[in-house]
């Protein structure tokens, strides 16, 4: 590790041991209290806590990490229960049925989620409810298979083979083991590339795509894992209940409950759902015991009100509260302090050769753009754009507002498909490819930033950059290392552990560049990254770009800071009203009367002097 | 043939019923971009109030409109002001969904607490009297609902197009920031819109109560159907919701007769999923309303 | 026995309990909260009254019975509460449960623990016949209901209308949860046995808001007799929409639920419900000679709760509980096998309980004498018309 990393102010290590200790303590008490008391009813309550915590944790993979708020997760729990019970009646042990159910649930989960991923927020929830209802009605209808409305029972064969016991502790042991397994899976996902990709996709889908994340694929994987886990828990619960019926297995109320534990504990956190269930299940049991028999509906009313209050006053859940409490000694940084806390950008030591179209080190074509046309309705946004980009070259892209620069970038990175024309990229294998979507472009080494910054707001600076770094490093440690190095280079070292949402515009621009740099791209598309960086840092940033260029990376930069355009670009492309009106050496191009006419911009006049 | 015509007619009337329930939902959705999962419970609340007024005071159920519509307006406005507005800035819409789901749970159980598990029947006062057209029959109350739905759609459209407030509401819906710059108090407009949406469902409750048994969970059935209607008609489009409701009404009636009553829920929800997935702008929706898509 | 003597007896039992008598705990497992709470509570009152009566008469083997309530709001909870009753409270037997799925879930627990379970009100066939040693059911089942509906139609209603039963077109509609589905299944099966002509069978969800399509279907197929198994909401909806569509079948026979309740009659109007038949647990307008003890029950109910029973559930639960408790009192003791032996020896003939039917358990531990009664709405009242020895009125055939 470079000494730069240690040179920053001390930041809390990402995982102080005490939250982990807390989780272990909670888990230990979940097992030891009921075993110690040895009473069947207490054991039953703890079995319910473990079951709810595990279901909610599994739900959290989709609802929390992937941000797809499913209110129909009982579908998978029900599938697991039905598969196992049908198999048990055919004489097959639930230990096998459990995995059969998990397999079916994973497939069903992926099949029904795939078309729904384009639905955002409430519409995904509605679709998940609709699927739940359809499954329930179909289970009722195909009664030969499912037992219909009367449900299905399992024969009371005792023993570990059949997962049915006279004593209570074996069931507790099984569900406790399953809870631990689910938590380990969730924890591993959170720390892995998959977890970072899921959260990145949730926060900013387009930025995630630009970072090479196959957003649909990672969410499908999350759905598959989550559904499979829910199904296995459904199998356990079916064996525990020994009797299942459609209205209990495919229940909307139950689905909402599962999601609610996660919300109250802390969405998208590893231990949140566990805490939610540990606190809420005994609370609801108590509420039921004290009001249930006397006042019809009071218990449900309390339940709804608790949910409302939690949403209003504790939107980040119990975990959010705990974190607030932990962070209380640190005061929030205000704008000024933060600016002083950003480091300067680290310019490379050696001097670089000034730009020129015929400079030493410029190699073969890496990107060929042919005849690009894009229309939005009647609006012709780019007209017959042609150019090539060569290895190690910096191409400046300038033009007045509305010239179509960002649209062009979107086509060069796969975010828009041109109506006509093609973008060809030379891959690492030396052959030319015609990628069609952001993931393909990223795979060929095209990295981009966004004009309107797109940070993953809920992640720290370090984690933001790690999303990019994961593209090259599959291991979490390597990715973290690479991210830290990139961050220090971009002057973000002191802010590594800050949440991205707290950064200034200048900080966010740096973050944007750092994330794409961490991908180690071969072609870098920079969209106005100098805006918002102070004057001294612009100089350093230019030097940094030049050093990147010298490492063989080709750059296309949209820029309004003329100082940067002139001192960076080997060539300049001028776009006006969607057409290329001039191309060539920057100093010559800016004198071109066409360009001056098209532009008439203040900054241009300044650069002219 | 008569049977077929009668089914079509029943479907049409059912469509009017779904329309009047859905209009408030699509209004709230179109302007505030919030999906109100407690919409059905507003309906249930309105129906219970209608029942109380009709049975306690012996009035014609339609007289309850004087009380129910203002009460629901206040209920809606309070929901927006106290629950949704503090959450408008929440970083994702999870929170708003949970908020309205929580409200829905609380209201269902509150009704159970107050009115018990029994159903409440509002005296029909002649609204169940059949109107006969040859072999075909309709209920007076159904025709009233259908008429009211048409009047409500036209009235709201006129209100949104030609009044100062209506134009402000549309401005906020199209561009919140720009409307703010023009000096429109956006929060005020939101509270007003939520109130209006709830008042619409209040009107629906008064009209429906004499025809259908009221129970604490009646909202759940209606709200799921209303979501289907709103998505089918194009989100936020009031005439779209009306046409969508007619289609769902016909689908419901025809599938109930030709496929079987136990599967018609599956047919309606299946249709909903198909629309969501294949044509998310709805049958009549404009493209700009696709804020629910990524 | 008069109300006063019961009250006196209860007071006596209470005062003595602290002294010479020990307590014996019995579980009372019903849905006391959630959507089933209304009739769950009503059912539990029957058990309460039976226990009061036994205690007033000196308890069981000199021990006073103490009821421990458990709230079976859902299946998971039913299991939890059954466990609590057994392990925490140490009950000798569990009584319940009104809802079939709750008893099926909870009885799997009691069976494993070897605690006797007496079901007093759930009708699904699956409750018994699972090869359980410790589960007994005293009340009539879905099968009894299906058979009673068809028999009443073929033996009473059709002859009264001057029709041959085989000529009638029968339409069967039912809410599609466990209850409606199993009753409808038995109706179809038994109709077939008796050679009747079922032309339509259709389920629907209980929360349905429009049944006009179904009514048109029945009308279109020319159905003469509609058999509906339903809850309250769908009963009201069907009766109203059939009436409004001008559909007047020769007979409508309801299966329990909404058809037995006064609010249903109030909702649809006396003119619409008049003449409609109903098959259900024993109701209160019944020949008291056939149901000895029904007056005692009614008096005790009014004295304890200050109102009329809201449905027949309390009576059915009361009769079952009383019979079982008396049998236990005549047995050897409270060990599970002693309880089982004592109830298996029961042989109460028809016409000697407050519900009319006798109690004798068959091989599957189902009360083979349990049966449903047939009623008809006449002038706004639900009067028992079938079987003839229980009837208080003649069948009234409109036009």
Short mmCIF file of C-alpha atoms in Angstrom, two decimals, chain A residues 38-45 168 240, chain C residues 80 83-84 87:
data_model
loop_
_atom_site.label_atom_id
_atom_site.label_comp_id
_atom_site.label_asym_id
_atom_site.label_seq_id
_atom_site.Cartn_x
_atom_site.Cartn_y
_atom_site.Cartn_z
CA UNK A 38 -36.81 -24.81 27.77
CA UNK A 39 -40.48 -23.95 27.39
CA UNK A 40 -42.27 -24.91 24.19
CA UNK A 41 -44.16 -21.64 23.88
CA UNK A 42 -41.08 -19.47 24.37
CA UNK A 43 -39.34 -21.65 21.81
CA UNK A 44 -42.22 -21.06 19.42
CA UNK A 45 -41.86 -17.28 19.76
CA UNK A 168 -39.29 -28.06 20.07
CA UNK A 240 -43.20 -26.62 11.26
CA UNK C 80 -47.94 -21.15 19.15
CA UNK C 83 -47.95 -24.98 22.59
CA UNK C 84 -48.41 -22.34 25.22
CA UNK C 87 -46.46 -26.42 28.04
#
